[in-house]
PDB file of C-alpha atoms and ligand atoms in Angstrom:
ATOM      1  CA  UNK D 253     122.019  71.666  86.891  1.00 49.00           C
ATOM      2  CA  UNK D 254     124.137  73.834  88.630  1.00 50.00           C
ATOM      3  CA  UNK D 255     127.175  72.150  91.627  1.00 53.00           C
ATOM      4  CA  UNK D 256     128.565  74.924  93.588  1.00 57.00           C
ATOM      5  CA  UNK D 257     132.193  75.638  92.355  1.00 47.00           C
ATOM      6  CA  UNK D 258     132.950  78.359  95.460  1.00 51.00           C
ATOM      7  CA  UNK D 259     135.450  77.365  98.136  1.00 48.00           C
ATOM      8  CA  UNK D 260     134.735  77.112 101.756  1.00 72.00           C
ATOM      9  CA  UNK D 261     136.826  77.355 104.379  1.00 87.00           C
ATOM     10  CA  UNK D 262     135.748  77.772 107.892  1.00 93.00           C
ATOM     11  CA  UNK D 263     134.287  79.159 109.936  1.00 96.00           C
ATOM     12  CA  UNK D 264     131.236  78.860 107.317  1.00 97.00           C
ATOM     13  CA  UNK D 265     128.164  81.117 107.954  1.00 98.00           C
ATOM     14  CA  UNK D 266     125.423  78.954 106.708  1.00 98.00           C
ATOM     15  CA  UNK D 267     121.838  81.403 106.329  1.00 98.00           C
ATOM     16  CA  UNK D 268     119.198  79.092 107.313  1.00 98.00           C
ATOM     17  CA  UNK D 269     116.620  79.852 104.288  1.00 98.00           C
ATOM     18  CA  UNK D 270     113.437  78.604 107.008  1.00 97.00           C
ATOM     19  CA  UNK D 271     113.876  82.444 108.030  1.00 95.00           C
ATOM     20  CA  UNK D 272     113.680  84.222 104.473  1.00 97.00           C
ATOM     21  CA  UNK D 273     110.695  86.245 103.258  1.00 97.00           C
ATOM     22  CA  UNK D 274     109.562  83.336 100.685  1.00 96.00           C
ATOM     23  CA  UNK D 275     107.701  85.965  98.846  1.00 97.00           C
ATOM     24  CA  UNK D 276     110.753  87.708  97.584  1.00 97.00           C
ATOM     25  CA  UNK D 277     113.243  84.357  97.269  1.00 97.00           C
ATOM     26  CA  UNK D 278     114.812  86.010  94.378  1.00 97.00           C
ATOM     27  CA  UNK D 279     116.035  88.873  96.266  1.00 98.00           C
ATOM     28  CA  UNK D 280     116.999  87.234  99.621  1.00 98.00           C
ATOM     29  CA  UNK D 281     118.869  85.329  97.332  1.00 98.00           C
ATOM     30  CA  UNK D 282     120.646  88.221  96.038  1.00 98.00           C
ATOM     31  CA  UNK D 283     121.124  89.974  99.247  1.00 98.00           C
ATOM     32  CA  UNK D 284     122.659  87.064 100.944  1.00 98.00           C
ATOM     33  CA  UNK D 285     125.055  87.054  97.619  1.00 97.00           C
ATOM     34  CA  UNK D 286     126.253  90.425  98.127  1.00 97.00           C
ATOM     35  CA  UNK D 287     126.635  90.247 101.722  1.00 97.00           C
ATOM     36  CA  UNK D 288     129.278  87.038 100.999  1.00 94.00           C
ATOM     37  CA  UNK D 289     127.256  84.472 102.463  1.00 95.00           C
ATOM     38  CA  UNK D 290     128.914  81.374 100.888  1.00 91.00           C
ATOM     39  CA  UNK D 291     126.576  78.177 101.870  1.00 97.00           C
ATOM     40  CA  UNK D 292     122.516  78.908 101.997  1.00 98.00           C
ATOM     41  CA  UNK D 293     121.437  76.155 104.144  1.00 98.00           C
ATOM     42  CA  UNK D 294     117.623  74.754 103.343  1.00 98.00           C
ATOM     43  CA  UNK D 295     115.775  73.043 105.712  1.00 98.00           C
ATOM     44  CA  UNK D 296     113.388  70.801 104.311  1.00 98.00           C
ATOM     45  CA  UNK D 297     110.772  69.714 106.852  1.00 98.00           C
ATOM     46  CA  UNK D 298     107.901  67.094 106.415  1.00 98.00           C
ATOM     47  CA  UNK D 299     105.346  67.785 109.351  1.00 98.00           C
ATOM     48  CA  UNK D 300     106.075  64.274 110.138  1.00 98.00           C
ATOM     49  CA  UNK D 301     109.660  63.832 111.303  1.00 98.00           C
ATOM     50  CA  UNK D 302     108.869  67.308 112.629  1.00 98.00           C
ATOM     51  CA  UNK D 303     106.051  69.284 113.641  1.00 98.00           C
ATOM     52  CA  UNK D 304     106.695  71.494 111.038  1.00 98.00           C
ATOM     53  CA  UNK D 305     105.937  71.560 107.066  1.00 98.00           C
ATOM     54  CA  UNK D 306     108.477  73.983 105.206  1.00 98.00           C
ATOM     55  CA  UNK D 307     109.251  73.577 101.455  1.00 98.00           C
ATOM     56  CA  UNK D 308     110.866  70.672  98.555  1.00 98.00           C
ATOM     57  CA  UNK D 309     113.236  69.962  96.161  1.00 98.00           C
ATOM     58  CA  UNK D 310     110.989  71.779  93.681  1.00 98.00           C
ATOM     59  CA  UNK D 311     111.760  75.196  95.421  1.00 98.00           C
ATOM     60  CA  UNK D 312     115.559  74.480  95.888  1.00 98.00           C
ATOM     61  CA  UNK D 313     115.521  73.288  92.369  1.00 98.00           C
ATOM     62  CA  UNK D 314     113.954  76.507  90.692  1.00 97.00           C
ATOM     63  CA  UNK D 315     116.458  78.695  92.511  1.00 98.00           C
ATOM     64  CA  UNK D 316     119.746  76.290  91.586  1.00 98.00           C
ATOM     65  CA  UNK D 317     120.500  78.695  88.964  1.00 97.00           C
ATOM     66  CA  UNK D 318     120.408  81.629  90.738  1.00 97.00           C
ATOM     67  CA  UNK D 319     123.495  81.597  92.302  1.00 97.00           C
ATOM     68  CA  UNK D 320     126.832  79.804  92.561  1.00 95.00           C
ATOM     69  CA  UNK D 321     126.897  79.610  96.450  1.00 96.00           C
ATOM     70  CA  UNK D 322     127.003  75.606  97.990  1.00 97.00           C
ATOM     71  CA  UNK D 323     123.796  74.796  98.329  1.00 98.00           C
ATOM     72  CA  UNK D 324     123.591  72.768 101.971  1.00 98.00           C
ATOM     73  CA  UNK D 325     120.296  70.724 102.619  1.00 98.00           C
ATOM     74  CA  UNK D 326     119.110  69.639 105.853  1.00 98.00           C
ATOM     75  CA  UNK D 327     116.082  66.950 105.557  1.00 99.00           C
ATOM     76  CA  UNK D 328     114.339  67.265 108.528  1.00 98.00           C
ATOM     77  CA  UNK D 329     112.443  64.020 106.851  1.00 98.00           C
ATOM     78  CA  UNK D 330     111.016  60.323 107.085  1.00 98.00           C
ATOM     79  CA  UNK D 331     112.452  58.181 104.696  1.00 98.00           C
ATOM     80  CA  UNK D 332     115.034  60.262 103.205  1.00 98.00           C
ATOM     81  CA  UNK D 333     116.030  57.604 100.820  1.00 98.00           C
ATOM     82  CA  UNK D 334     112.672  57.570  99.094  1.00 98.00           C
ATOM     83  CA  UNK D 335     113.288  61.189  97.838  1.00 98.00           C
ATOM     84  CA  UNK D 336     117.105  60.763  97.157  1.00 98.00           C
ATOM     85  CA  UNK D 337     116.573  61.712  93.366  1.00 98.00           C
ATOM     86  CA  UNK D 338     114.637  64.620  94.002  1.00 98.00           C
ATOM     87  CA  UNK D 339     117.368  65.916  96.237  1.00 98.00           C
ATOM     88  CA  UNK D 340     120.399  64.746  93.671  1.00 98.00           C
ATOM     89  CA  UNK D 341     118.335  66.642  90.779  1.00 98.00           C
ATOM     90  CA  UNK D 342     117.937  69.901  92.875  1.00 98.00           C
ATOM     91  CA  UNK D 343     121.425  70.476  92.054  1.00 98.00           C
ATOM     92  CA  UNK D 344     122.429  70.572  96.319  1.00 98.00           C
ATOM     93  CA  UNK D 345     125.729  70.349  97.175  1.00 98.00           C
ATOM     94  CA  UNK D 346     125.761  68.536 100.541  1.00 98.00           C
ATOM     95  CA  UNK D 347     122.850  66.588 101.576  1.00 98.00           C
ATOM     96  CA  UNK D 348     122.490  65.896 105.715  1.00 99.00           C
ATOM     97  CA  UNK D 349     119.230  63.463 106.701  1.00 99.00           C
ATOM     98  CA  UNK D 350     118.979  62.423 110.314  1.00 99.00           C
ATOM     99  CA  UNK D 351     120.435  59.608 112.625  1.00 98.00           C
ATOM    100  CA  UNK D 352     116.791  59.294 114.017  1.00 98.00           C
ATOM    101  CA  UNK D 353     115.230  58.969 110.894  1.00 98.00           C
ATOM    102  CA  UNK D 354     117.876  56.516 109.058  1.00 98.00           C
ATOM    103  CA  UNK D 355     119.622  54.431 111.497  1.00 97.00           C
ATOM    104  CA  UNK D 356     121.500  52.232 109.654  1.00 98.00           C
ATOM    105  CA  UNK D 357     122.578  55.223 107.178  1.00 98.00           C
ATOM    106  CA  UNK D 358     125.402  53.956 105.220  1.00 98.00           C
ATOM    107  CA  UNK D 359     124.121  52.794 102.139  1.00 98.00           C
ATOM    108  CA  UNK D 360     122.854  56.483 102.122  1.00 98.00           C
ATOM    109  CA  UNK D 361     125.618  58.234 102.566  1.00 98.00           C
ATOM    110  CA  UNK D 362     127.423  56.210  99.619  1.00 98.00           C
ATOM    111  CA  UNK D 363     124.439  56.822  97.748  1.00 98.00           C
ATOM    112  CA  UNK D 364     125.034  60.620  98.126  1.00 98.00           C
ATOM    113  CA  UNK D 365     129.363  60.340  98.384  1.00 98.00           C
ATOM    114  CA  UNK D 366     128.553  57.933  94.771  1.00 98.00           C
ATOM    115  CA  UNK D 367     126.357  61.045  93.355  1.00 98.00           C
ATOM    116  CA  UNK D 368     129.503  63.664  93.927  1.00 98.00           C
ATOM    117  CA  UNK D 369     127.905  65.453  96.493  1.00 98.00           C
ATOM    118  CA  UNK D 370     128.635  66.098 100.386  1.00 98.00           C
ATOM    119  CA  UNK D 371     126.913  63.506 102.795  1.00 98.00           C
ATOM    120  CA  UNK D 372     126.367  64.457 106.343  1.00 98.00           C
ATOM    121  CA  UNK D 373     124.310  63.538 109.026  1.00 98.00           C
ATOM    122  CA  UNK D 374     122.701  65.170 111.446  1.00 99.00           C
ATOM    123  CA  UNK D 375     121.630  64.615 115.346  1.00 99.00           C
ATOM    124  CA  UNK D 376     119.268  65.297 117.969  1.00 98.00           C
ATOM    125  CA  UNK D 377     120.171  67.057 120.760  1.00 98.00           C
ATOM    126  CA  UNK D 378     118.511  64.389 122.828  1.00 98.00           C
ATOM    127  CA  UNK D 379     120.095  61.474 120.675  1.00 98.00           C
ATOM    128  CA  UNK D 380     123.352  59.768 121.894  1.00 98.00           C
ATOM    129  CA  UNK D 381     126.387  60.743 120.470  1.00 98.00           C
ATOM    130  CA  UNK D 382     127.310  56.746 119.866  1.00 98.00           C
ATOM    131  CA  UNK D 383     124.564  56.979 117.744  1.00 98.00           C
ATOM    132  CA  UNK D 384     126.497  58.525 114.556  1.00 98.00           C
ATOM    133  CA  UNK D 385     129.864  57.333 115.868  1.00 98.00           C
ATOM    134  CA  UNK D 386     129.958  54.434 113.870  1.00 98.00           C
ATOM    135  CA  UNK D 387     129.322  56.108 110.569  1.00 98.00           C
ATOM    136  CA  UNK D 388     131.643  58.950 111.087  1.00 98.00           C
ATOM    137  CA  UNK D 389     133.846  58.027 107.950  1.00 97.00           C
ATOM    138  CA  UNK D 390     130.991  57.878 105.979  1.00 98.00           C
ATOM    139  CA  UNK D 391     130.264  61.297 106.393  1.00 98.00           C
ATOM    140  CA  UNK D 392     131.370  64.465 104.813  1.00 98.00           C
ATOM    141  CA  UNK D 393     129.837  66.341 107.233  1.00 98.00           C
ATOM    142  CA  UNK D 394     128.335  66.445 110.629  1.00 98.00           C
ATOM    143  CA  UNK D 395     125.609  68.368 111.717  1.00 98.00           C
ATOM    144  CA  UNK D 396     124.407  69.043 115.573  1.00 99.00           C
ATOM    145  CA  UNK D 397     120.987  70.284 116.900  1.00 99.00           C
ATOM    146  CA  UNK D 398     121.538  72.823 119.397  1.00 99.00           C
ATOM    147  CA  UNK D 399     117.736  72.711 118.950  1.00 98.00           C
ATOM    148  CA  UNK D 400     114.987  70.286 119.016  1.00 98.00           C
ATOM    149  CA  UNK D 401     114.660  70.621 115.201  1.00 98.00           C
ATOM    150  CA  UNK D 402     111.009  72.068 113.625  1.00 98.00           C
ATOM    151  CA  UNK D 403     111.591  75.880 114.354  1.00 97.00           C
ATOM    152  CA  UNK D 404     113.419  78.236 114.058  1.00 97.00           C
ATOM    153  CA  UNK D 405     113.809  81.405 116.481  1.00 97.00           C
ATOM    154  CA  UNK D 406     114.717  78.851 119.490  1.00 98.00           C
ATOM    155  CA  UNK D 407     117.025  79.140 122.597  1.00 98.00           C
ATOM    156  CA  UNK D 408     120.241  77.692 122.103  1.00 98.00           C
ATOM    157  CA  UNK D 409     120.635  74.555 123.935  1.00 98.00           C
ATOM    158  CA  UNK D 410     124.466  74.668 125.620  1.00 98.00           C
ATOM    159  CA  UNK D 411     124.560  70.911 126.354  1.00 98.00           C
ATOM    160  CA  UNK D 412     125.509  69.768 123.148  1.00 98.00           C
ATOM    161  CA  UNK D 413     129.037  71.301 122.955  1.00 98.00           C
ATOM    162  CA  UNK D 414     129.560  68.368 124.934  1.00 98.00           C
ATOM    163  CA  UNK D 415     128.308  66.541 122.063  1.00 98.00           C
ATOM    164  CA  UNK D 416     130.533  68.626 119.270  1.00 98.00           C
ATOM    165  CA  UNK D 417     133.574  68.280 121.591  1.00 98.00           C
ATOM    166  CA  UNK D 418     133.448  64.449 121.717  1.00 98.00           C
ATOM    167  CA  UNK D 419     132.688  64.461 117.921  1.00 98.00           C
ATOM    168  CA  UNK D 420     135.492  67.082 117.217  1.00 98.00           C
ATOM    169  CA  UNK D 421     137.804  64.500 118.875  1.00 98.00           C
ATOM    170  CA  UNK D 422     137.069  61.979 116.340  1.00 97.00           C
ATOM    171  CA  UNK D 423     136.230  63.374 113.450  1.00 97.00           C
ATOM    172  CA  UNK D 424     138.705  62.754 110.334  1.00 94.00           C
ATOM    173  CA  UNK D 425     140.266  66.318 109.558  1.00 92.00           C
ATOM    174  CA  UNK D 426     138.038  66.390 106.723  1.00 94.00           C
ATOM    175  CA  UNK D 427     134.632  66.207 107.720  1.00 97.00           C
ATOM    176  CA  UNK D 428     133.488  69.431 108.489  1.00 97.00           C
ATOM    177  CA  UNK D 429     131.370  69.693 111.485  1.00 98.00           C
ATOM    178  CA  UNK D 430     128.285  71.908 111.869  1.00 98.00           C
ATOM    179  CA  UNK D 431     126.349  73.657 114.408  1.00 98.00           C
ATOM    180  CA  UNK D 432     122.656  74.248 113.966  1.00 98.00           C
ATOM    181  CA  UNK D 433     119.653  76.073 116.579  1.00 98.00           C
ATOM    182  CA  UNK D 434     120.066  79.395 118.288  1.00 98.00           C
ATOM    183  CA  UNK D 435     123.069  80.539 117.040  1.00 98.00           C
ATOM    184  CA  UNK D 436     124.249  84.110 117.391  1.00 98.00           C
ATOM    185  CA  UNK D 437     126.155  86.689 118.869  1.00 98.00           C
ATOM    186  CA  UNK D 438     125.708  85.405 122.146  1.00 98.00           C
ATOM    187  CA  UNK D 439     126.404  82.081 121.377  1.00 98.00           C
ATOM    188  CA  UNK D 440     128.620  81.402 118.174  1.00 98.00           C
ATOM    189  CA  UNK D 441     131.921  82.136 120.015  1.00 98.00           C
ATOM    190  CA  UNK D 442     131.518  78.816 122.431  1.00 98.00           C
ATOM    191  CA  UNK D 443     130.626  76.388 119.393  1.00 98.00           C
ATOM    192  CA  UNK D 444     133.560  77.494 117.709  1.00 98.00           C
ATOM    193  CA  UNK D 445     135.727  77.286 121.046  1.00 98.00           C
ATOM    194  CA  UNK D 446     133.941  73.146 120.966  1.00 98.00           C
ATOM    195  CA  UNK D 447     135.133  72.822 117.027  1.00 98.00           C
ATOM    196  CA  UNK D 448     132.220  73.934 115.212  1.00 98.00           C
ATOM    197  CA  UNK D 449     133.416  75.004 111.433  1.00 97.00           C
ATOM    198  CA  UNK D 450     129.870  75.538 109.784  1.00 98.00           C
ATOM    199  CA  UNK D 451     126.993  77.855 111.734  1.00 98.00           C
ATOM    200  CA  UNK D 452     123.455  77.542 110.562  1.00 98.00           C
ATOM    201  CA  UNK D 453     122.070  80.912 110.960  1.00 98.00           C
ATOM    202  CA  UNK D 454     118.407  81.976 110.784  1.00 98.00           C
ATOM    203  CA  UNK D 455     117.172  84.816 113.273  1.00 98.00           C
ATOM    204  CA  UNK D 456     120.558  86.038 113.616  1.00 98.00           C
ATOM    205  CA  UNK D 457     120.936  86.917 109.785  1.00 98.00           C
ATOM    206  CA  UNK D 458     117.024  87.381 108.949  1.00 98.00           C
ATOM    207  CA  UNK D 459     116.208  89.492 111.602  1.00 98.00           C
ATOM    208  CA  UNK D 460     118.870  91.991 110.981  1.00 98.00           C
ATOM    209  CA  UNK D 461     118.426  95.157 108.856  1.00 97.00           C
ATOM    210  CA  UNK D 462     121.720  94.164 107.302  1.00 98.00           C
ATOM    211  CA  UNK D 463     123.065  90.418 106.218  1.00 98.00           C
ATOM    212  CA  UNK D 464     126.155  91.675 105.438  1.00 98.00           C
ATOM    213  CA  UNK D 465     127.034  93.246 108.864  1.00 98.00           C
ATOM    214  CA  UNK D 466     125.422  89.947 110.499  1.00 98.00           C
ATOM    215  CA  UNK D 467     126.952  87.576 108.763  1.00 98.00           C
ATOM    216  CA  UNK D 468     130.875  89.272 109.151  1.00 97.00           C
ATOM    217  CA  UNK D 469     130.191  89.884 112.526  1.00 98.00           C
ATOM    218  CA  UNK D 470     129.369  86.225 113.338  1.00 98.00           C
ATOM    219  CA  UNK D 471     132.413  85.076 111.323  1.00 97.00           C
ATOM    220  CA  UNK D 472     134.830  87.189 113.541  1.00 97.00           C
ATOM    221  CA  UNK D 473     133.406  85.828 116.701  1.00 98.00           C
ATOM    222  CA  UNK D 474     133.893  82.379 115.285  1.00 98.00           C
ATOM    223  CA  UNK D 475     136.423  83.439 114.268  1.00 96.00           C
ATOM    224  CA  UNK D 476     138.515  84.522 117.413  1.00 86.00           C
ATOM    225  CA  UNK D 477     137.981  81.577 119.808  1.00 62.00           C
TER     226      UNK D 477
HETATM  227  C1  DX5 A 555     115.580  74.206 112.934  1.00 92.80           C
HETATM  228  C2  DX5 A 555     116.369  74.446 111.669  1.00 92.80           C
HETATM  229  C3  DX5 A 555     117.303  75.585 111.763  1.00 92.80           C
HETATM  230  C4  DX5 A 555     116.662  76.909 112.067  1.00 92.80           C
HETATM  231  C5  DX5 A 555     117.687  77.815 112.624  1.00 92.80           C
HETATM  232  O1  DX5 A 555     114.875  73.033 112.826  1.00 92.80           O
HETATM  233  O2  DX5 A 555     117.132  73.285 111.349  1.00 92.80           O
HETATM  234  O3  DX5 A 555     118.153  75.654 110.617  1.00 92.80           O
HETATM  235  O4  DX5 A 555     116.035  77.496 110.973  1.00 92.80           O
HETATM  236  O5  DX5 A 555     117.085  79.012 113.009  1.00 92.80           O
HETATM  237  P1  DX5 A 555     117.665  79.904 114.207  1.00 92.80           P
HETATM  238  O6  DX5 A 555     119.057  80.287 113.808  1.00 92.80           O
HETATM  239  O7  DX5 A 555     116.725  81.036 114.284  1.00 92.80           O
HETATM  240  O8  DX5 A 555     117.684  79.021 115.438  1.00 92.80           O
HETATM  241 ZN1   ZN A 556     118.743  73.369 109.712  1.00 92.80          ZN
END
């Protein structure tokens, strides 16, 4: 099993794999490499915690070895700790579940901190901020909807930088926090402005002719807030 052994620091562009052509994995994979993308972000979804059904560890798993970027999950799942193993065996880096699907999450978070890998968790644009507040030092990471999570391709939801602001504000220097539904051009500057360090990306680096013009273009707007 491949860990990722590549450095981060922020602002992260995080390619959110929901957008890649799945018939050519191997060569998104390779593209995304050469444009410098250094987390791949895969969202796992269940088609019960969300109305949407995407792929498993099996997929992340067979691709591991592909490459050495971090490898970021974000289980869009019920019962996350049922399919811990799977996860920890897929050879992922950082593993984020959801507030609204776990919450009383810290046994899970040790679980994943006790593995060696990155815990976060993630919330609902619609779910109180108090609602991860008590865990924060649990967490490696932090991740905010800035979409109701299931799809990508959605409108950016501006609310929640109140959300990321608050967060920011507490957060231990550490924990990185993350930023994840409609970002872009048009939007990536102001979550970086609220603290964001990590930006899931899925139109905005998908839909472009070229990932590696995307992808530096939306770490210089993060960059310069
Ligand atoms: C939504 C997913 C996102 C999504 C982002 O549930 O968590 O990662 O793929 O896609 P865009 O960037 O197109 O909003
Ligand atoms: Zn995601």
């Amino acid at each position: 099993m491949t860990i990722s052994t590549i450095s981060h620091h922020p602002p992260i562009i995080a390619p959110s794999m929901l957008k890649c052509d799945f018939g050519n994995l191997d060569r998104e994979i390779e593209r995304l490499d050469a444009a410098g993308a250094q987390w791949l972000h895969w969202d796992v979804m269940d088609g019960h915690f969300v109305p949407n059904l995407s792929y498993g560890a099996l997929v992340i798993e067979s691709v591991r070895a592909r490459t050495k970027s971090f490898f970021d999950a974000h289980l869009m799942i019920s019962d996350p700790e049922k399919y811990l193993d799977d996860y920890l065996k897929a050879g992922l880096d950082a593993i984020t579940f959801h507030i609204e699907a776990v919450p009383e999450p810290t046994e899970l978070l040790k679980r994943i901190r006790a593995a060696g890998r990155q815990a976060g968790l993630a919330i609902n644009p619609g779910t109180p901020v108090e609602w991860v507040e008590p865990y924060l030092a649990d967490c490696d990471l932090v991740l905010v909807m800035s979409v109701e999570p299931g799809f990508g391709g959605q409108k950016f939801m501006p609310q929640v930088l109140e959300k990321v602001k608050r967060l920011k504000s507490q957060l231990p220097a550490q924990t990185l926090l993350s930023i994840d539904g409609g970002i872009a051009a048009p939007t990536i500057a102001a979550a970086a402005a609220a603290g964001c360090q990590v930006f899931v990306a899925g139109s905005a680096v998908f839909d472009e002719p070229d990932y590696q013009s995307a992808i530096s273009h939306l770490r210089q707007l993060a960059s310069a807030k």
